[in-house]
Tab-separated table of C-alpha atoms in Angstrom:
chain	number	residue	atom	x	y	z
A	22	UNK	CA	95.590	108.764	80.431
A	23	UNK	CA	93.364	105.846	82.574
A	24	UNK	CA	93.060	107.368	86.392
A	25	UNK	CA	93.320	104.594	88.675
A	26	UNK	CA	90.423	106.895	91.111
A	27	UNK	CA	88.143	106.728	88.020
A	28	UNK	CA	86.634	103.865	85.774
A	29	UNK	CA	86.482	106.296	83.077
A	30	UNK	CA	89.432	107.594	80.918
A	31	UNK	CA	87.784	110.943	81.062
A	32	UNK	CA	87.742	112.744	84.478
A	33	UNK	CA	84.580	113.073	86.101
A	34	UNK	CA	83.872	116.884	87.825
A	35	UNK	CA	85.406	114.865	91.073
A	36	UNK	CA	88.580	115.201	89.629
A	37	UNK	CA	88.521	118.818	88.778
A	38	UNK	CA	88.089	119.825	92.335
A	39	UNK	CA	90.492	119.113	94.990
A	40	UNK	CA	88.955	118.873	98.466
A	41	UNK	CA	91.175	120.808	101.547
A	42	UNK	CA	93.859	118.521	103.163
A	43	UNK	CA	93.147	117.592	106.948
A	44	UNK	CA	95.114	120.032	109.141
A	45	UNK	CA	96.973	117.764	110.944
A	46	UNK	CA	99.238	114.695	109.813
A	47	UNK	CA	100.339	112.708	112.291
A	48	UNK	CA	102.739	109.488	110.904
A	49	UNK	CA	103.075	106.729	112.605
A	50	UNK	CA	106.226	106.929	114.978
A	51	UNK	CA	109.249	104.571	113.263
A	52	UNK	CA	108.047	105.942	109.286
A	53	UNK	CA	110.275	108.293	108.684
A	54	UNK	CA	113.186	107.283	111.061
A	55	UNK	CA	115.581	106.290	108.187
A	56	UNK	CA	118.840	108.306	107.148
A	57	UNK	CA	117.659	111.746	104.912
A	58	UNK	CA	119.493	112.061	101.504
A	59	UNK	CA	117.955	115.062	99.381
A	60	UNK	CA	118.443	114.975	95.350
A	61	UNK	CA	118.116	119.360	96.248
A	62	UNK	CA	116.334	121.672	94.553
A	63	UNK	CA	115.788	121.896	90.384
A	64	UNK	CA	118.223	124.250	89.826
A	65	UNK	CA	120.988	122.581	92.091
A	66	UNK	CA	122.481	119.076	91.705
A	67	UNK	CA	122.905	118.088	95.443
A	68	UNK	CA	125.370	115.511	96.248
A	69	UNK	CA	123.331	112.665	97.723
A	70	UNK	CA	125.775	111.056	98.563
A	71	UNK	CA	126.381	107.433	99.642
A	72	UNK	CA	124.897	107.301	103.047
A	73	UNK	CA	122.670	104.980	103.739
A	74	UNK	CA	123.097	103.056	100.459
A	75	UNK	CA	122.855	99.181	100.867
A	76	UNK	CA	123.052	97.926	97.383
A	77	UNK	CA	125.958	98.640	94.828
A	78	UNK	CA	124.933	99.459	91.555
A	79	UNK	CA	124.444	98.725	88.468
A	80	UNK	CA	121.578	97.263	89.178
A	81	UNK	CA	118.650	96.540	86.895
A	82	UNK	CA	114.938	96.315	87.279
A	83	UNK	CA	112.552	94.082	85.711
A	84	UNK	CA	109.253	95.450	84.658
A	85	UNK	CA	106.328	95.511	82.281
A	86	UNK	CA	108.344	97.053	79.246
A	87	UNK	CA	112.118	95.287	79.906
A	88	UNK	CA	114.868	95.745	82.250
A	89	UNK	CA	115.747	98.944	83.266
A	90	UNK	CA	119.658	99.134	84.420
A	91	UNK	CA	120.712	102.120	86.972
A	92	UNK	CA	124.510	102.828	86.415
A	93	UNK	CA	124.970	104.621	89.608
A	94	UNK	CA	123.084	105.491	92.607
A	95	UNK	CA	120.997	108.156	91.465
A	96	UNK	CA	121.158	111.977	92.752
A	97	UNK	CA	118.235	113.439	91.049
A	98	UNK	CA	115.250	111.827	91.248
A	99	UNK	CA	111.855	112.565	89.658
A	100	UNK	CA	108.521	110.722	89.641
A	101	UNK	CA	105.147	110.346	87.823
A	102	UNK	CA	101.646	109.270	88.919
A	103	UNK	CA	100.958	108.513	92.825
A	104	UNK	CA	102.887	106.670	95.485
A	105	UNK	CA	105.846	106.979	93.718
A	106	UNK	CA	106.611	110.092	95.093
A	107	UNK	CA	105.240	109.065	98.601
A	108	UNK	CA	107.795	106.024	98.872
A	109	UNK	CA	111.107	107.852	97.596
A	110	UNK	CA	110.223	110.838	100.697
A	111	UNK	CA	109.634	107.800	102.928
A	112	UNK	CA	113.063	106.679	102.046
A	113	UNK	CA	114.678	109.809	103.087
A	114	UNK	CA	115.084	111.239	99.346
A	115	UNK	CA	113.413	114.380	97.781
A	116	UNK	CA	112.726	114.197	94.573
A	117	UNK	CA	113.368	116.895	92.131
A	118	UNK	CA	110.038	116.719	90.690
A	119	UNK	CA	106.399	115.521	91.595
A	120	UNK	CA	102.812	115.556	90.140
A	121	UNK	CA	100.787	117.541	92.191
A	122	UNK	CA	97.683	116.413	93.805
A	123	UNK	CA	95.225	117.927	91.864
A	124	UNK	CA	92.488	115.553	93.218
A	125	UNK	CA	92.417	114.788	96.744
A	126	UNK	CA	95.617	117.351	97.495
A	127	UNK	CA	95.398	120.499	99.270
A	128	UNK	CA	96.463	124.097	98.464
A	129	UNK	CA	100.033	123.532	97.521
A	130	UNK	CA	99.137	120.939	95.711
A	131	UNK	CA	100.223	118.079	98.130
A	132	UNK	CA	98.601	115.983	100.837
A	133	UNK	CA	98.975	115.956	104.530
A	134	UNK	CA	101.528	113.101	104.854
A	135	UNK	CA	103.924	114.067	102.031
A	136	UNK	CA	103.763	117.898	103.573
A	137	UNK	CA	104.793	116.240	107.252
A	138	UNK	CA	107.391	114.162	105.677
A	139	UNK	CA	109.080	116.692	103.728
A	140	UNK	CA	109.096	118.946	106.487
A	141	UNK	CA	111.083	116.643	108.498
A	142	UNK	CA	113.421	116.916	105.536
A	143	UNK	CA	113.741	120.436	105.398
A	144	UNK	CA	112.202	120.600	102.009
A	145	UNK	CA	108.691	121.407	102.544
A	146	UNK	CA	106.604	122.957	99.542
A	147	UNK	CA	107.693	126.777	99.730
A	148	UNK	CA	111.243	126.108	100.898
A	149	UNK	CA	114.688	126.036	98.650
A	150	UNK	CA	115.016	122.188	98.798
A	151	UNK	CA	111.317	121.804	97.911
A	152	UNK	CA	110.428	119.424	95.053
A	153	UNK	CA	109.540	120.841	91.798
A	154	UNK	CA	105.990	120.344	90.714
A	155	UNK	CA	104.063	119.458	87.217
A	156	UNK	CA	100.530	119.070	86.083
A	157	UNK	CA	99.450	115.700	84.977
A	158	UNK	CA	95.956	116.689	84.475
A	159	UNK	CA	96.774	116.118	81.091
A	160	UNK	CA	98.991	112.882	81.200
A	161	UNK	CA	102.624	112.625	81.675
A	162	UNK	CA	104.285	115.906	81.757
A	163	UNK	CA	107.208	115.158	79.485
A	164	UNK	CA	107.937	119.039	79.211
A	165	UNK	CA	108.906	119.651	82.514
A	166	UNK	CA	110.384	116.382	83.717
A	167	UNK	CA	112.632	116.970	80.755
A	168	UNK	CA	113.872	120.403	82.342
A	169	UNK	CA	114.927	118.959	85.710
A	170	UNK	CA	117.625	116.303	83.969
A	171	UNK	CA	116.636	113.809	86.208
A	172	UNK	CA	118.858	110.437	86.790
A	173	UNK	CA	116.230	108.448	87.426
A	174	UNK	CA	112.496	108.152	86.431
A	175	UNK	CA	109.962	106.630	89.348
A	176	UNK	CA	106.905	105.107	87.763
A	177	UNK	CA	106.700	101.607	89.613
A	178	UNK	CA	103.232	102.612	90.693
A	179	UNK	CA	101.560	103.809	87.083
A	180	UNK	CA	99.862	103.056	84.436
A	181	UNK	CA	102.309	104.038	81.767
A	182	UNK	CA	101.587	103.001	78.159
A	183	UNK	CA	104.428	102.359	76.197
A	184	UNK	CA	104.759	104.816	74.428
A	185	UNK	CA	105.030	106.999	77.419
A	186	UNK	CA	107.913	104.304	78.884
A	187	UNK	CA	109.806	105.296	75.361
A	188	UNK	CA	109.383	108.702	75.414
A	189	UNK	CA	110.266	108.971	79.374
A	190	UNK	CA	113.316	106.742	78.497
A	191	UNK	CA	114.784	109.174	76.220
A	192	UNK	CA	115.075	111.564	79.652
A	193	UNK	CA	116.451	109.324	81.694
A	194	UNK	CA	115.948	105.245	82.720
A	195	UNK	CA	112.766	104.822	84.025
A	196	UNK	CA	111.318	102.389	86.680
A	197	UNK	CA	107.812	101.297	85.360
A	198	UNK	CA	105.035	99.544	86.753
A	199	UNK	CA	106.207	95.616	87.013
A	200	UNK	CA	103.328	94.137	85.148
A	201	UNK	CA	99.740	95.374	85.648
A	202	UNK	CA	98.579	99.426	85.442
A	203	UNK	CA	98.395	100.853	88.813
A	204	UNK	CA	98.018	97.300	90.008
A	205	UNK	CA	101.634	97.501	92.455
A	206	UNK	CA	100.884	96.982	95.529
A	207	UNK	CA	102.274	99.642	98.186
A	208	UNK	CA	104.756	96.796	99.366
A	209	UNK	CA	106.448	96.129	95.956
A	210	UNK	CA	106.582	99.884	94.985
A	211	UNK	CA	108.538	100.475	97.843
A	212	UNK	CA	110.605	97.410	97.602
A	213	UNK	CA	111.630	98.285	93.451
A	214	UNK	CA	111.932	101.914	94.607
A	215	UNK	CA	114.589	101.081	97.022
A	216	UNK	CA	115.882	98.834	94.927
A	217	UNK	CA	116.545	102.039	92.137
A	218	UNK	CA	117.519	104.137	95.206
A	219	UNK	CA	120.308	101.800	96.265
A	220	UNK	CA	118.121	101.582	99.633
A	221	UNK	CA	116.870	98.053	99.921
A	222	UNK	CA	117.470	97.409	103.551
A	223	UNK	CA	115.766	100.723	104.334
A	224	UNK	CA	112.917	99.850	102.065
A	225	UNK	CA	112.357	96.673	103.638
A	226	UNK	CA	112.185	98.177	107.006
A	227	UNK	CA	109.984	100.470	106.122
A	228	UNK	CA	107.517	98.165	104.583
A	229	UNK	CA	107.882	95.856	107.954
A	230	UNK	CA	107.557	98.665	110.110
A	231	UNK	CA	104.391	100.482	108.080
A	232	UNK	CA	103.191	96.806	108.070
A	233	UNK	CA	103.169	97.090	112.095
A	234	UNK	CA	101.487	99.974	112.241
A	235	UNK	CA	98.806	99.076	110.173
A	236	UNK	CA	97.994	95.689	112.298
A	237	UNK	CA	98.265	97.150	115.385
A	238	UNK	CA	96.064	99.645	114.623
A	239	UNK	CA	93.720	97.337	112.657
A	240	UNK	CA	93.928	95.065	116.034
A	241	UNK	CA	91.592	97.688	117.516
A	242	UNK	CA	88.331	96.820	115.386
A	243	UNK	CA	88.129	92.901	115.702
A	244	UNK	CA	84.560	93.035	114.457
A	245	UNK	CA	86.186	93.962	110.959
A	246	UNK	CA	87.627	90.426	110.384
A	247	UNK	CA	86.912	88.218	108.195
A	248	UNK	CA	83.846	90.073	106.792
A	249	UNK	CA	82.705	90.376	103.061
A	250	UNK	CA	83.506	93.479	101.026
A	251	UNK	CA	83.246	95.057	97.959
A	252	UNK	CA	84.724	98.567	96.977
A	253	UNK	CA	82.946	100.566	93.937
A	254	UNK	CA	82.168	103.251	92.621
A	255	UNK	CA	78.593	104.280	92.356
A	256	UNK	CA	77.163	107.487	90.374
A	257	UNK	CA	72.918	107.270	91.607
A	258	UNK	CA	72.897	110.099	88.281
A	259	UNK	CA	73.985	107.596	85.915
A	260	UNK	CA	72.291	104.430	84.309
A	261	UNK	CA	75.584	102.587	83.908
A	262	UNK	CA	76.446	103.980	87.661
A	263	UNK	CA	78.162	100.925	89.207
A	264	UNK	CA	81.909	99.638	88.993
A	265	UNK	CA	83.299	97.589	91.488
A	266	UNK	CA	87.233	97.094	92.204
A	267	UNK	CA	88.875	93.760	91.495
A	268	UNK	CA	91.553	92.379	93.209
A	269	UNK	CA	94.460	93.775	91.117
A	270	UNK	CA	93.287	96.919	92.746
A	271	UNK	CA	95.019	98.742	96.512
A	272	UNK	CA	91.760	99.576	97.705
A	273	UNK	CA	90.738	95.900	97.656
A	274	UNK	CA	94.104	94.624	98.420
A	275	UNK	CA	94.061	97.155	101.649
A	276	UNK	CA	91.275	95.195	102.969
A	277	UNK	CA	91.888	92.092	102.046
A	278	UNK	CA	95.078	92.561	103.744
A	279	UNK	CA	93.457	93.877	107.203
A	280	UNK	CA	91.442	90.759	107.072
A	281	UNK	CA	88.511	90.646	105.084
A	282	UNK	CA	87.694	88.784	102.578
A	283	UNK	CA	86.646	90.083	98.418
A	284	UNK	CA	83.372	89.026	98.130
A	285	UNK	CA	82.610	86.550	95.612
A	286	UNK	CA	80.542	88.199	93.440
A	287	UNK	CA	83.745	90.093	92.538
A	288	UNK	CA	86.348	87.884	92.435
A	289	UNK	CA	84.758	85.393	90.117
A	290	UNK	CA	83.429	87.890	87.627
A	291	UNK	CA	86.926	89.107	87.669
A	292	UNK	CA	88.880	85.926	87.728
A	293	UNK	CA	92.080	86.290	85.571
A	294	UNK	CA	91.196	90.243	84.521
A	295	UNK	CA	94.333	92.288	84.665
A	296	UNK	CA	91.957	95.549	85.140
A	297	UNK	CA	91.622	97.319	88.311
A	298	UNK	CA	87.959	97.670	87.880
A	299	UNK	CA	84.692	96.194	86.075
A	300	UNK	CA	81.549	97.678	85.052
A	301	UNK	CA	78.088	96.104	86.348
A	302	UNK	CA	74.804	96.792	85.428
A	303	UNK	CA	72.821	98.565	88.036
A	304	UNK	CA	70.019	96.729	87.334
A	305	UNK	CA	71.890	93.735	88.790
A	306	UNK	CA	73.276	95.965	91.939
A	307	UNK	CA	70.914	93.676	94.009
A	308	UNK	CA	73.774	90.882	93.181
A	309	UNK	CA	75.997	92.329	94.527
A	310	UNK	CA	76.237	90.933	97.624
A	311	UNK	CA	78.490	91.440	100.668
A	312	UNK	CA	78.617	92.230	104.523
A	313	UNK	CA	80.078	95.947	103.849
A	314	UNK	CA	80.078	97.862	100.764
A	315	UNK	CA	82.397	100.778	100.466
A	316	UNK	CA	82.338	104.065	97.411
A	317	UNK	CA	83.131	107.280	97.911
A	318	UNK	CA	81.100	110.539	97.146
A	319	UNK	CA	81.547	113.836	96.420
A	320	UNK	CA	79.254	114.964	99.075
A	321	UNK	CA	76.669	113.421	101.933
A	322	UNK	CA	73.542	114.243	99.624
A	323	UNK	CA	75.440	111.820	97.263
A	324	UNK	CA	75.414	109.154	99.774
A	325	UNK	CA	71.598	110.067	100.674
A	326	UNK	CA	71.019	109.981	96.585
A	327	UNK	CA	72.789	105.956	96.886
A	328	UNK	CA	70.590	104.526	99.968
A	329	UNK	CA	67.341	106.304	98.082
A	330	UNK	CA	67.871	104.973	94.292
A	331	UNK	CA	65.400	102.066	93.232
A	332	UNK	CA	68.595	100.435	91.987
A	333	UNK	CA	71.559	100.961	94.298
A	334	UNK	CA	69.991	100.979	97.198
A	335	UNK	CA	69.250	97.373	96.725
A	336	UNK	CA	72.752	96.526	97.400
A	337	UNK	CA	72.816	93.985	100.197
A	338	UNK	CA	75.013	96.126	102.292
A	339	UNK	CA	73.267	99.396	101.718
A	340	UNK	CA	70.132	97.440	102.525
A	341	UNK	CA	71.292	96.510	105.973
A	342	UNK	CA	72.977	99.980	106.935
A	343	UNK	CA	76.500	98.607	106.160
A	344	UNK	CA	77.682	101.085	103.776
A	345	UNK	CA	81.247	103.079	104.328
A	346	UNK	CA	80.547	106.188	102.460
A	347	UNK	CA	83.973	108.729	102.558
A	348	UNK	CA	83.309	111.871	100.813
A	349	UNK	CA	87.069	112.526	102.330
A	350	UNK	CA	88.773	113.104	99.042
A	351	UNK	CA	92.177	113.297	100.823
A	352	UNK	CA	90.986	109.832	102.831
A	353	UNK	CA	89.945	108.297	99.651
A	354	UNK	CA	93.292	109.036	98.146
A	355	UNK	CA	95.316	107.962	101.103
A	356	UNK	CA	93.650	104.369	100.888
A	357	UNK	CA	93.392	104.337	97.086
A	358	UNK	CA	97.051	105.399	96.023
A	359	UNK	CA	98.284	103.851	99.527
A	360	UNK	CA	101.594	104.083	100.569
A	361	UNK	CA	104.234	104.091	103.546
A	362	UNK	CA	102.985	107.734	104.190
A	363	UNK	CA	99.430	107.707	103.971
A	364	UNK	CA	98.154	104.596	105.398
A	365	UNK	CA	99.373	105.366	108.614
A	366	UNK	CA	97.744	108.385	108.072
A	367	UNK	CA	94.062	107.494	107.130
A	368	UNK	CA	94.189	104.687	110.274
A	369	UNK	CA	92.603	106.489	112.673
A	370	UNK	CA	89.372	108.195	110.436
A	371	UNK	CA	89.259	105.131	107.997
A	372	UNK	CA	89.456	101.688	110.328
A	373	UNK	CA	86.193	102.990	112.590
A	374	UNK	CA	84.625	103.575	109.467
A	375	UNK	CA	84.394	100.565	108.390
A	376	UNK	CA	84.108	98.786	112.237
A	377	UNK	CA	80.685	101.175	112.427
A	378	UNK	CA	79.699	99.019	109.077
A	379	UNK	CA	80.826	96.128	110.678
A	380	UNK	CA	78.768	96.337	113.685
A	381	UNK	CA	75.472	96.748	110.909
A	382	UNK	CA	76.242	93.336	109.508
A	383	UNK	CA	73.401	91.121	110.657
């Protein structure tokens, strides 16, 4: 299984250890205002009902693998990978099952936002209407998605071969990613998840009104506009240590959508590249030019380890005191697997990150 956190297919020690969840989660008023439906816990089949439905069904959903066609609204839903999850509690519907957030979750296994939100549902982690949970440290739990006989299958943000598509079909229709792996932005996921969830007019509200939170916050920090970026990845203990983001990728996409602009250096070495990342040599990291340049580290001494190497710390950016460090793991996640939940979430820590860069830019 490719992590969408991680250029590598194996999981580097930062995924083995999940960092503490913030102890407050504050969403952004008008997030989670729309009508609760709850699929109920695994070993009840709740009636959700057909409150707040605006779409009649059958309806089918175009994606990477096919069409997938819904027969009814569904009752019990259950998801795979990131946002996924996020987006159908958003909606008002709890899931039978979820991944847990083994990196960048908390002690149950969850994240700040998605604890808030379910809590407002009555079906916080702990509690009889609680989602089940699975382990995809290991890919796609087919086990234990098979044991909650869901109706549904949420996978519009993943990177699902096909192979897993066919082998999650045989449980129940699935909702896959529409064409590239983990490259859905937060805005379509939650559009096709409505879509499955017979919710389209609430998904569309939500996107406008997490849309309106995010630029009025983002309205704030004027200095952030239309400067360069690039996001990467950098390992100062490795030789290959650099891989920068493309533009198929929600961490680029995030702020490119706030209003600055992908530096060039990335988009033309990625120009037409359906991955979400590409390698660079670090002995070219002085190339790699842009106003800001933002990674994320396990630790500070990591970020102390970047500005000192003889390679990386030729990065433009890092050269002129621009760099936006987050050793957050919960932050990282909220902005790299962004959703309706998180982003207003990370606002507050994240945007005056990156204005503090913004105000090194010479």
């Amino acid at each position: 299984m490719t992590f969408p956190l991680f250029p590598n297919p194996v999981p580097t020690r930062r995924m083995l250890f999940s960092s503490a969840g913030k102890a407050a989660a504050v969403l952004a008023a008008g997030a989670l205002t729309l009508s609760a439906c709850s699929t109920g816990p695994a070993s009840t089949v709740a009636d959700a009902g057909t409150s707040g439905s605006s779409a009649a069904f059958p309806v089918s959903i175009d994606h990477v693998y096919g069409t997938t066609t819904i027969d009814k609204q569904p009752t019990r839903v259950a998801t795979v990978s990131w946002v996924n999850d996020d987006v159908a509690i958003a909606l008002g519907v709890v899931p039978v099952g979820v991944p847990k957030n083994e990196w960048g979750g908390n002690d149950k296994g969850s994240t700040p936002w998605k604890d808030a939100a379910l809590e407002k549902l009555g079906a916080g982690f702990g509690s009889a209407k609680a989602p089940a949970q699975y382990s995809e440290a290991d890919g796609i739990n087919f086990t234990e998605i098979a044991k909650l006989s869901p109706d549904v299958i949420l996978a519009a943000y993943s990177g699902l071969t096909e192979e897993d598509y066919r082998k999650l079909s045989e449980i129940a229709p699935v909702v896959a990613h529409p064409a590239v792996a983990y490259g859905t932005s937060w805005q379509d996921a939650t559009t096709i998840i409505g879509k499955a969830l017979g919710k389209d007019a609430e998904a569309a509200q939500l996107v406008s009104n997490t849309e309106s939170t995010v630029k009025a916050k983002v309205a704030q920090y004027p200095q952030i506009q239309g400067k360069s970026f690039i996001y990467g990845n950098l390992e100062p203990a490795k030789g290959d240590g650099v891989n920068v983001y493309t533009a198929n990728d929600n961490r680029p996409r995030f702020l490119s959508e706030i209003g600055m602009t992908l530096a060039p250096v990335v988009a033309d070495n990625s120009k037409g590249s359906k991955e979400f990342y590409i390698p660079w040599s670090a002995e070219k990291a002085n190339e790699l030019k842009s106003d800001i340049f933002v990674t994320w580290v396990p630790d500070a001494s990591t970020t102390d380890a970047i500005k000192a190497d003889p390679l990386l710390g030729q990065i433009p950016a890092i050269k002129n005191g621009a760099l936006v460090a987050d050793s957050d793991n919960t932050l990282t996640l909220s902005i790299s697997a962004s959703s309706p939940l998180s982003l207003p979430w990370s606002l507050d820590t994240f945007l005056p990150q990156l204005a503090t860069a913004a105000d090194a830019v010479k």
